[in-house]
Coordinates of C-alpha atoms in Angstrom, one line a residue:
X1 CA 104.3 63.0 117.5
X2 CA 104.0 66.5 116.2
X3 CA 100.5 66.2 114.8
X4 CA 98.9 69.6 115.0
X5 CA 102.2 71.4 115.7
X6 CA 103.9 73.9 113.5
X7 CA 107.7 73.7 113.5
X8 CA 110.7 74.2 111.2
X9 CA 111.4 75.9 107.9
X10 CA 112.3 74.8 104.4
X11 CA 114.6 76.6 102.0
X12 CA 115.2 75.5 98.4
X13 CA 117.9 77.0 96.1
X14 CA 117.0 76.5 92.4
X15 CA 119.3 76.8 89.4
X16 CA 116.7 78.3 87.0
X17 CA 113.2 79.8 86.8
X18 CA 111.9 76.6 85.3
X19 CA 113.3 74.6 88.2
X20 CA 111.8 77.2 90.6
X21 CA 108.4 76.8 89.0
X22 CA 108.5 73.0 89.2
X23 CA 109.6 73.1 92.9
X24 CA 106.9 75.6 93.8
X25 CA 104.3 73.5 92.1
X26 CA 105.3 70.5 94.2
X27 CA 105.5 72.5 97.4
X28 CA 102.0 73.9 96.9
X29 CA 100.7 70.3 96.6
X30 CA 102.6 69.3 99.8
X31 CA 101.6 72.3 101.9
X32 CA 97.9 72.3 101.2
X33 CA 97.0 69.5 103.6
X34 CA 99.1 71.2 106.3
X35 CA 96.9 74.3 106.1
X36 CA 93.9 72.0 106.4
X37 CA 95.2 70.6 109.7
X38 CA 95.5 73.6 112.0
X39 CA 97.7 73.7 115.1
X40 CA 96.1 72.6 118.4
X41 CA 97.4 75.4 120.6
X42 CA 94.5 77.8 119.8
X43 CA 91.7 75.4 120.9
X44 CA 93.6 74.6 124.1
X45 CA 93.9 78.3 124.9
X46 CA 90.2 78.9 124.2
X47 CA 89.2 75.9 126.4
X48 CA 91.4 77.3 129.2
X49 CA 89.9 80.8 129.0
X50 CA 86.3 79.8 128.5
X51 CA 86.2 77.3 131.3
X52 CA 87.4 79.9 133.9
X53 CA 84.9 82.6 134.9
X54 CA 87.6 85.2 135.7
X55 CA 89.5 84.6 132.4
X56 CA 86.2 84.6 130.5
X57 CA 85.2 88.0 132.0
X58 CA 88.7 89.4 131.2
X59 CA 88.5 88.1 127.6
X60 CA 85.2 89.8 127.0
X61 CA 86.4 93.0 128.6
X62 CA 89.5 92.9 126.3
X63 CA 87.2 92.3 123.3
X64 CA 85.1 95.3 124.2
X65 CA 88.1 97.5 124.8
X66 CA 89.6 96.5 121.4
X67 CA 86.3 97.0 119.5
X68 CA 85.9 100.4 121.2
X69 CA 89.4 101.5 120.2
X70 CA 89.1 100.3 116.6
X71 CA 85.8 102.1 116.3
X72 CA 87.4 105.3 117.7
X73 CA 90.2 105.0 115.1
X74 CA 87.6 104.5 112.4
X75 CA 85.9 107.8 113.3
X76 CA 89.2 109.6 113.8
X77 CA 90.5 108.5 110.4
X78 CA 87.5 110.1 108.7
X79 CA 87.9 113.3 110.9
X80 CA 91.6 113.5 110.0
X81 CA 91.0 112.9 106.3
X82 CA 88.7 116.0 106.4
X83 CA 91.3 118.0 108.3
X84 CA 94.0 117.2 105.8
X85 CA 91.8 118.5 103.0
X86 CA 90.0 115.4 101.6
X87 CA 86.8 116.4 99.9
X88 CA 85.5 112.8 99.6
X89 CA 82.6 111.5 101.5
X90 CA 84.1 108.9 103.8
X91 CA 80.9 108.2 105.7
X92 CA 80.9 104.6 104.3
X93 CA 84.0 104.0 106.5
X94 CA 82.3 105.1 109.7
X95 CA 79.1 103.1 108.8
X96 CA 81.1 99.9 108.8
X97 CA 82.0 97.7 111.7
X98 CA 84.9 95.4 112.6
X99 CA 88.6 95.7 112.4
X100 CA 88.7 96.3 108.6
X101 CA 87.3 99.0 106.4
X102 CA 86.6 99.1 102.7
X103 CA 87.9 102.5 101.7
X104 CA 86.5 102.7 98.2
X105 CA 90.0 103.1 96.7
X106 CA 90.9 101.3 93.5
X107 CA 93.8 99.0 92.9
X108 CA 96.0 101.7 91.5
X109 CA 95.5 103.9 94.6
X110 CA 96.2 100.9 96.8
X111 CA 99.4 100.1 94.9
X112 CA 100.5 103.7 95.3
X113 CA 99.8 103.7 99.0
X114 CA 102.0 100.6 99.3
X115 CA 104.9 101.7 97.0
X116 CA 105.0 105.4 98.0
X117 CA 104.0 105.3 101.7
X118 CA 104.6 101.6 102.8
X119 CA 100.9 101.3 103.8
X120 CA 99.8 97.8 103.1
X121 CA 96.2 96.9 102.2
X122 CA 94.4 94.6 99.9
X123 CA 94.1 95.8 96.3
X124 CA 90.3 96.1 96.6
X125 CA 90.8 98.9 99.2
X126 CA 90.3 96.9 102.4
X127 CA 92.5 98.2 105.2
X128 CA 93.1 97.0 108.7
X129 CA 92.1 99.7 111.3
X130 CA 93.6 97.7 114.1
X131 CA 97.0 99.1 113.0
X132 CA 95.9 102.7 113.4
X133 CA 96.9 104.7 116.5
X134 CA 97.4 108.3 117.5
X135 CA 101.0 108.2 116.4
X136 CA 100.3 107.2 112.8
X137 CA 96.8 108.2 111.9
X138 CA 97.7 111.6 110.5
X139 CA 100.4 110.0 108.3
X140 CA 97.9 107.4 107.0
X141 CA 95.2 110.1 106.4
X142 CA 97.7 112.4 104.5
X143 CA 98.8 109.4 102.3
X144 CA 95.2 108.4 101.6
X145 CA 94.4 112.0 100.7
X146 CA 97.4 112.2 98.4
X147 CA 96.5 109.1 96.4
X148 CA 92.7 109.9 96.2
X149 CA 92.7 113.7 95.7
X150 CA 90.9 114.6 92.5
X151 CA 90.0 111.0 91.8
X152 CA 86.8 109.0 92.3
X153 CA 86.3 106.5 95.1
X154 CA 83.4 104.1 95.6
X155 CA 81.3 104.2 98.8
X156 CA 80.0 100.7 98.8

């Protein structure tokens, strides 16, 4: 069977908002168990990689390279924010680790980044640094500066 597999799509056309609400309610009940039963591909890939010394070494090298790049983008974002005129203390961004950063921006600032600049982040100010690169970091920094200039941000 297809246990543990993900396949297909479902489309529903509704005649009213009430019907849409009822259908969505039922679909949410149906889909919940599916999310609790993850696909099996990931564990098979992990097993293949971690049982082969060469692949395991390559995996850890890739992880180190990715972490180094993301950290460099974290530092560069703060540098470019200063270069474009931000007067905020962004040190909380460089003090964090991982592929995300809590920026200290509020939900209104985040909404403006999304609507005005098509920069997507959670409304609590958490942004993915993995998407930053030399080609877009100035755009992101200028946008962040625009929505935060003259306003308070939190550093924790």
